[in-house]
Amino acid sequence: MADLPDATRRLFGRVDFEARVEEFPEGTKTAEDAARAIGCTVSAIIKSLVFVVDDEPVVALIPGDLRLDTKKLARVAGGASARRAGLDEVRGATGFAAGGTPPFGHERDLRVFADHALRRNDPVWAAAGTPSTVFPISLEDLDRIAQPIWVSVT
């Protein structure tokens, strides 16, 4: 891990999980970029998206081939509305930049919602704190570490 970016080392210093991190200098900023670089289907990519439900930042984990429905997210989170968090809000809530946000290991305790469609693949691939680092994780480990609330938000 010593040769990986600071954000990636910080992420894995916060959780009890030994990951096989892959680094792609050209970047894996989009789900399509990540799937192409890794050699997997887009549905096997976790998009870790930060949204603000009413005034609460939350993380939504959805498969790379689907889009989040903000009305569904607001409803399952018990709020009236949901909007995508701004770049500064993402960093403030998670400690990571948008495009590299991991599904866990955030700066603050955040509620995490995972879409049931993620269960189509096992393992899945997630950002490792930067837009150029990713790691595979089993659904069992994702559930254990992120402790998401499993919902339908796509």
CSV table of N, CA and C in Angstrom, one decimal, residues 6-114:
chain,number,residue,atom,x,y,z
A,6,ASP,N,-2.4,8.8,-1.1
A,6,ASP,CA,-2.7,9.1,0.3
A,6,ASP,C,-4.1,8.7,0.6
A,7,ALA,N,-5.1,9.1,-0.3
A,7,ALA,CA,-6.5,8.9,0.0
A,7,ALA,C,-6.8,7.4,0.1
A,8,THR,N,-6.2,6.6,-0.7
A,8,THR,CA,-6.4,5.1,-0.7
A,8,THR,C,-5.8,4.5,0.6
A,9,ARG,N,-4.6,5.0,0.9
A,9,ARG,CA,-4.1,4.5,2.2
A,9,ARG,C,-4.9,4.9,3.4
A,10,ARG,N,-5.4,6.1,3.4
A,10,ARG,CA,-6.3,6.6,4.4
A,10,ARG,C,-7.6,5.7,4.5
A,11,LEU,N,-8.2,5.4,3.4
A,11,LEU,CA,-9.4,4.6,3.4
A,11,LEU,C,-9.1,3.3,4.1
A,12,PHE,N,-8.1,2.6,3.7
A,12,PHE,CA,-7.9,1.2,4.2
A,12,PHE,C,-7.3,1.2,5.6
A,13,GLY,N,-6.8,2.4,6.1
A,13,GLY,CA,-6.4,2.6,7.4
A,13,GLY,C,-7.6,2.7,8.4
A,14,ARG,N,-8.8,3.0,7.8
A,14,ARG,CA,-10.0,3.2,8.6
A,14,ARG,C,-10.9,1.9,8.8
A,15,VAL,N,-10.6,0.9,8.0
A,15,VAL,CA,-11.5,-0.3,7.9
A,15,VAL,C,-10.7,-1.5,8.1
A,16,ASP,N,-11.4,-2.6,8.6
A,16,ASP,CA,-10.8,-3.9,8.7
A,16,ASP,C,-11.0,-4.7,7.5
A,17,PHE,N,-10.2,-4.4,6.4
A,17,PHE,CA,-10.4,-5.1,5.2
A,17,PHE,C,-9.1,-5.0,4.4
A,18,GLU,N,-8.6,-6.1,3.9
A,18,GLU,CA,-7.4,-6.1,3.1
A,18,GLU,C,-7.8,-6.2,1.7
A,19,ALA,N,-7.6,-5.1,0.9
A,19,ALA,CA,-8.1,-5.1,-0.5
A,19,ALA,C,-6.9,-5.3,-1.4
A,20,ARG,N,-7.3,-5.8,-2.6
A,20,ARG,CA,-6.4,-5.9,-3.7
A,20,ARG,C,-6.7,-4.6,-4.6
A,21,VAL,N,-5.9,-3.6,-4.3
A,21,VAL,CA,-6.2,-2.3,-5.0
A,21,VAL,C,-5.5,-2.3,-6.4
A,22,GLU,N,-6.2,-1.9,-7.4
A,22,GLU,CA,-5.7,-1.8,-8.8
A,22,GLU,C,-5.7,-0.3,-9.1
A,23,GLU,N,-4.6,0.1,-9.7
A,23,GLU,CA,-4.4,1.6,-10.0
A,23,GLU,C,-4.4,1.7,-11.5
A,24,PHE,N,-5.2,2.6,-12.0
A,24,PHE,CA,-5.2,2.9,-13.4
A,24,PHE,C,-4.9,4.4,-13.6
A,25,PRO,N,-3.7,4.8,-14.0
A,25,PRO,CA,-3.3,6.2,-14.1
A,25,PRO,C,-4.1,7.0,-15.0
A,26,GLU,N,-4.7,6.3,-16.0
A,26,GLU,CA,-5.6,7.0,-17.0
A,26,GLU,C,-6.9,7.4,-16.3
A,27,GLY,N,-7.2,6.8,-15.2
A,27,GLY,CA,-8.4,7.1,-14.4
A,27,GLY,C,-9.6,6.2,-14.7
A,28,THR,N,-10.4,6.1,-13.7
A,28,THR,CA,-11.7,5.3,-13.8
A,28,THR,C,-12.8,6.2,-13.3
A,29,LYS,N,-12.9,7.4,-13.8
A,29,LYS,CA,-13.8,8.4,-13.2
A,29,LYS,C,-15.3,8.0,-13.5
A,30,THR,N,-15.6,7.4,-14.6
A,30,THR,CA,-17.0,7.0,-14.8
A,30,THR,C,-17.0,5.4,-14.7
A,31,ALA,N,-18.2,4.9,-14.5
A,31,ALA,CA,-18.4,3.5,-14.4
A,31,ALA,C,-18.0,2.8,-15.7
A,32,GLU,N,-18.2,3.4,-16.8
A,32,GLU,CA,-17.8,2.8,-18.1
A,32,GLU,C,-16.3,2.8,-18.2
A,33,ASP,N,-15.6,3.8,-17.7
A,33,ASP,CA,-14.1,3.9,-17.7
A,33,ASP,C,-13.6,2.7,-16.8
A,34,ALA,N,-14.2,2.6,-15.6
A,34,ALA,CA,-13.7,1.6,-14.7
A,34,ALA,C,-13.9,0.2,-15.3
A,35,ALA,N,-15.1,-0.1,-15.8
A,35,ALA,CA,-15.4,-1.4,-16.3
A,35,ALA,C,-14.4,-1.7,-17.5
A,36,ARG,N,-14.2,-0.8,-18.3
A,36,ARG,CA,-13.2,-1.0,-19.5
A,36,ARG,C,-11.8,-1.3,-18.9
A,37,ALA,N,-11.4,-0.5,-18.0
A,37,ALA,CA,-10.0,-0.7,-17.4
A,37,ALA,C,-9.9,-2.1,-16.7
A,38,ILE,N,-10.9,-2.4,-15.9
A,38,ILE,CA,-10.9,-3.6,-15.1
A,38,ILE,C,-11.1,-4.9,-16.0
A,39,GLY,N,-12.0,-4.7,-17.0
A,39,GLY,CA,-12.4,-5.9,-17.8
A,39,GLY,C,-13.6,-6.6,-17.2
A,40,CYS,N,-14.5,-5.8,-16.7
A,40,CYS,CA,-15.8,-6.4,-16.1
A,40,CYS,C,-17.0,-5.7,-16.7
A,41,THR,N,-18.2,-6.1,-16.4
A,41,THR,CA,-19.4,-5.5,-16.9
A,41,THR,C,-19.6,-4.2,-16.1
A,42,VAL,N,-20.3,-3.3,-16.7
A,42,VAL,CA,-20.6,-2.0,-16.1
A,42,VAL,C,-21.4,-2.2,-14.8
A,43,SER,N,-22.3,-3.2,-14.9
A,43,SER,CA,-23.2,-3.5,-13.7
A,43,SER,C,-22.4,-4.0,-12.5
A,44,ALA,N,-21.1,-4.4,-12.7
A,44,ALA,CA,-20.3,-4.9,-11.6
A,44,ALA,C,-19.5,-3.7,-10.9
A,45,ILE,N,-19.7,-2.5,-11.4
A,45,ILE,CA,-19.1,-1.3,-10.8
A,45,ILE,C,-20.1,-0.7,-9.8
A,46,ILE,N,-19.6,-0.4,-8.6
A,46,ILE,CA,-20.4,0.4,-7.6
A,46,ILE,C,-20.2,1.9,-7.9
A,47,LYS,N,-21.2,2.6,-8.1
A,47,LYS,CA,-21.2,4.0,-8.1
A,47,LYS,C,-21.5,4.5,-6.6
A,48,SER,N,-20.6,5.1,-5.9
A,48,SER,CA,-20.8,5.6,-4.6
A,48,SER,C,-21.2,7.1,-4.7
A,49,LEU,N,-22.4,7.4,-4.6
A,49,LEU,CA,-22.9,8.7,-4.9
A,49,LEU,C,-23.4,9.4,-3.6
A,50,VAL,N,-23.0,10.6,-3.4
A,50,VAL,CA,-23.4,11.4,-2.3
A,50,VAL,C,-24.5,12.3,-2.6
A,51,PHE,N,-25.6,12.2,-1.9
A,51,PHE,CA,-26.8,13.0,-2.1
A,51,PHE,C,-27.1,13.7,-0.7
A,52,VAL,N,-27.9,14.7,-0.8
A,52,VAL,CA,-28.4,15.4,0.4
A,52,VAL,C,-29.9,15.2,0.4
A,53,VAL,N,-30.3,14.5,1.4
A,53,VAL,CA,-31.7,14.3,1.7
A,53,VAL,C,-32.2,15.2,2.7
A,54,ASP,N,-33.0,16.2,2.3
A,54,ASP,CA,-33.4,17.3,3.2
A,54,ASP,C,-32.1,18.0,3.5
A,55,ASP,N,-31.5,17.9,4.7
A,55,ASP,CA,-30.3,18.5,5.1
A,55,ASP,C,-29.2,17.5,5.4
A,56,GLU,N,-29.5,16.2,5.2
A,56,GLU,CA,-28.6,15.1,5.6
A,56,GLU,C,-27.8,14.5,4.4
A,57,PRO,N,-26.5,14.6,4.5
A,57,PRO,CA,-25.7,13.9,3.4
A,57,PRO,C,-25.8,12.3,3.6
A,58,VAL,N,-26.1,11.6,2.5
A,58,VAL,CA,-26.2,10.2,2.6
A,58,VAL,C,-25.4,9.6,1.4
A,59,VAL,N,-25.0,8.4,1.4
A,59,VAL,CA,-24.3,7.7,0.3
A,59,VAL,C,-25.3,6.7,-0.3
A,60,ALA,N,-25.4,6.7,-1.6
A,60,ALA,CA,-26.2,5.7,-2.3
A,60,ALA,C,-25.2,4.9,-3.2
A,61,LEU,N,-25.3,3.6,-3.0
A,61,LEU,CA,-24.5,2.6,-3.8
A,61,LEU,C,-25.4,2.0,-4.8
A,62,ILE,N,-25.0,2.3,-6.1
A,62,ILE,CA,-25.8,1.8,-7.2
A,62,ILE,C,-24.9,1.2,-8.2
A,63,PRO,N,-25.5,0.2,-9.0
A,63,PRO,CA,-24.6,-0.4,-10.1
A,63,PRO,C,-24.4,0.6,-11.2
A,64,GLY,N,-23.2,0.5,-11.8
A,64,GLY,CA,-22.8,1.4,-12.8
A,64,GLY,C,-23.6,1.5,-14.0
A,65,ASP,N,-24.5,0.6,-14.3
A,65,ASP,CA,-25.4,0.6,-15.5
A,65,ASP,C,-26.7,1.2,-15.2
A,66,LEU,N,-27.0,1.6,-14.0
A,66,LEU,CA,-28.3,2.2,-13.6
A,66,LEU,C,-28.2,3.6,-13.1
A,67,ARG,N,-29.3,4.3,-13.1
A,67,ARG,CA,-29.3,5.7,-12.6
A,67,ARG,C,-30.2,5.7,-11.3
A,68,LEU,N,-29.8,6.6,-10.4
A,68,LEU,CA,-30.5,6.8,-9.1
A,68,LEU,C,-31.8,7.6,-9.4
A,69,ASP,N,-32.8,7.2,-8.7
A,69,ASP,CA,-34.1,8.0,-8.7
A,69,ASP,C,-34.1,8.8,-7.4
A,70,THR,N,-34.0,10.1,-7.5
A,70,THR,CA,-33.9,10.9,-6.3
A,70,THR,C,-35.2,10.9,-5.4
A,71,LYS,N,-36.4,10.7,-6.1
A,71,LYS,CA,-37.6,10.6,-5.3
A,71,LYS,C,-37.6,9.3,-4.5
A,72,LYS,N,-37.2,8.2,-5.1
A,72,LYS,CA,-37.1,7.0,-4.3
A,72,LYS,C,-36.1,7.1,-3.2
A,73,LEU,N,-35.0,7.7,-3.4
A,73,LEU,CA,-34.0,7.9,-2.3
A,73,LEU,C,-34.5,8.7,-1.2
A,74,ALA,N,-35.2,9.8,-1.5
A,74,ALA,CA,-35.8,10.7,-0.5
A,74,ALA,C,-36.8,9.9,0.3
A,75,ARG,N,-37.6,9.1,-0.4
A,75,ARG,CA,-38.7,8.3,0.3
A,75,ARG,C,-38.0,7.3,1.3
A,76,VAL,N,-37.1,6.5,0.8
A,76,VAL,CA,-36.5,5.5,1.7
A,76,VAL,C,-35.7,6.1,2.8
A,77,ALA,N,-35.2,7.3,2.6
A,77,ALA,CA,-34.4,7.9,3.7
A,77,ALA,C,-35.3,8.7,4.6
A,78,GLY,N,-36.6,8.8,4.3
A,78,GLY,CA,-37.5,9.5,5.2
A,78,GLY,C,-37.5,11.0,5.1
A,79,GLY,N,-37.1,11.4,3.9
A,79,GLY,CA,-37.1,12.9,3.6
A,79,GLY,C,-38.1,13.3,2.6
A,80,ALA,N,-38.1,14.6,2.4
A,80,ALA,CA,-39.1,15.2,1.4
A,80,ALA,C,-38.4,15.3,0.1
A,81,SER,N,-37.1,15.5,0.0
A,81,SER,CA,-36.4,15.7,-1.3
A,81,SER,C,-35.0,15.3,-1.2
A,82,ALA,N,-34.4,15.0,-2.3
A,82,ALA,CA,-33.0,14.6,-2.4
A,82,ALA,C,-32.3,15.3,-3.6
A,83,ARG,N,-31.1,15.7,-3.4
A,83,ARG,CA,-30.4,16.4,-4.5
A,83,ARG,C,-28.9,15.9,-4.4
A,84,ARG,N,-28.3,15.9,-5.6
A,84,ARG,CA,-26.9,15.5,-5.7
A,84,ARG,C,-26.0,16.5,-4.8
A,85,ALA,N,-25.1,16.0,-4.0
A,85,ALA,CA,-24.2,16.9,-3.3
A,85,ALA,C,-23.2,17.5,-4.2
A,86,GLY,N,-22.9,18.8,-3.8
A,86,GLY,CA,-21.9,19.5,-4.6
A,86,GLY,C,-20.5,18.9,-4.2
A,87,LEU,N,-19.5,19.3,-5.0
A,87,LEU,CA,-18.1,18.7,-4.8
A,87,LEU,C,-17.6,19.0,-3.4
A,88,ASP,N,-17.8,20.2,-2.9
A,88,ASP,CA,-17.3,20.5,-1.6
A,88,ASP,C,-18.1,19.7,-0.5
A,89,GLU,N,-19.4,19.5,-0.8
A,89,GLU,CA,-20.2,18.7,0.2
A,89,GLU,C,-19.8,17.3,0.2
A,90,VAL,N,-19.4,16.7,-1.0
A,90,VAL,CA,-18.9,15.3,-1.1
A,90,VAL,C,-17.7,15.2,-0.2
A,91,ARG,N,-16.7,16.1,-0.5
A,91,ARG,CA,-15.4,16.0,0.3
A,91,ARG,C,-15.7,16.2,1.8
A,92,GLY,N,-16.5,17.2,2.1
A,92,GLY,CA,-16.8,17.4,3.5
A,92,GLY,C,-17.4,16.3,4.3
A,93,ALA,N,-18.3,15.6,3.6
A,93,ALA,CA,-19.1,14.5,4.2
A,93,ALA,C,-18.2,13.2,4.3
A,94,THR,N,-17.5,12.9,3.2
A,94,THR,CA,-16.8,11.6,3.1
A,94,THR,C,-15.3,11.7,3.3
A,95,GLY,N,-14.7,12.9,3.0
A,95,GLY,CA,-13.3,13.0,3.1
A,95,GLY,C,-12.6,12.6,1.8
A,96,PHE,N,-13.4,12.3,0.8
A,96,PHE,CA,-12.9,11.9,-0.5
A,96,PHE,C,-13.5,12.8,-1.6
A,97,ALA,N,-12.8,12.9,-2.7
A,97,ALA,CA,-13.3,13.6,-3.9
A,97,ALA,C,-14.4,12.8,-4.6
A,98,ALA,N,-15.3,13.5,-5.2
A,98,ALA,CA,-16.3,12.9,-6.1
A,98,ALA,C,-15.5,12.2,-7.2
A,99,GLY,N,-16.0,11.1,-7.6
A,99,GLY,CA,-15.3,10.3,-8.7
A,99,GLY,C,-14.3,9.3,-8.1
A,100,GLY,N,-14.0,9.4,-6.8
A,100,GLY,CA,-13.2,8.4,-6.1
A,100,GLY,C,-13.8,8.0,-4.8
A,101,THR,N,-15.0,8.4,-4.5
A,101,THR,CA,-15.7,8.1,-3.3
A,101,THR,C,-15.9,6.6,-3.1
A,102,PRO,N,-15.3,6.1,-2.0
A,102,PRO,CA,-15.5,4.7,-1.7
A,102,PRO,C,-16.9,4.4,-1.0
A,103,PRO,N,-17.3,3.2,-0.9
A,103,PRO,CA,-18.6,2.9,-0.3
A,103,PRO,C,-18.6,2.9,1.2
A,104,PHE,N,-17.4,3.0,1.8
A,104,PHE,CA,-17.2,3.1,3.3
A,104,PHE,C,-16.0,3.8,3.6
A,105,GLY,N,-15.7,3.9,4.9
A,105,GLY,CA,-14.4,4.6,5.4
A,105,GLY,C,-14.5,6.1,5.3
A,106,HIS,N,-15.8,6.6,5.4
A,106,HIS,CA,-16.0,8.0,5.3
A,106,HIS,C,-15.5,8.8,6.5
A,107,GLU,N,-15.3,10.1,6.3
A,107,GLU,CA,-14.9,11.0,7.3
A,107,GLU,C,-15.9,11.1,8.5
A,108,ARG,N,-17.2,11.1,8.1
A,108,ARG,CA,-18.3,11.2,9.0
A,108,ARG,C,-19.1,9.9,8.9
A,109,ASP,N,-19.9,9.7,10.0
A,109,ASP,CA,-20.8,8.5,10.0
A,109,ASP,C,-22.0,9.0,9.1
A,110,LEU,N,-22.2,8.2,8.0
A,110,LEU,CA,-23.2,8.5,7.1
A,110,LEU,C,-24.1,7.3,6.9
A,111,ARG,N,-25.4,7.6,6.6
A,111,ARG,CA,-26.2,6.5,6.3
A,111,ARG,C,-25.9,6.1,4.8
A,112,VAL,N,-25.8,4.8,4.6
A,112,VAL,CA,-25.5,4.2,3.3
A,112,VAL,C,-26.7,3.4,2.8
A,113,PHE,N,-27.1,3.7,1.6
A,113,PHE,CA,-28.2,2.9,1.0
A,113,PHE,C,-27.6,2.2,-0.2
A,114,ALA,N,-27.9,0.9,-0.3
A,114,ALA,CA,-27.4,0.1,-1.4
A,114,ALA,C,-28.6,-0.4,-2.2
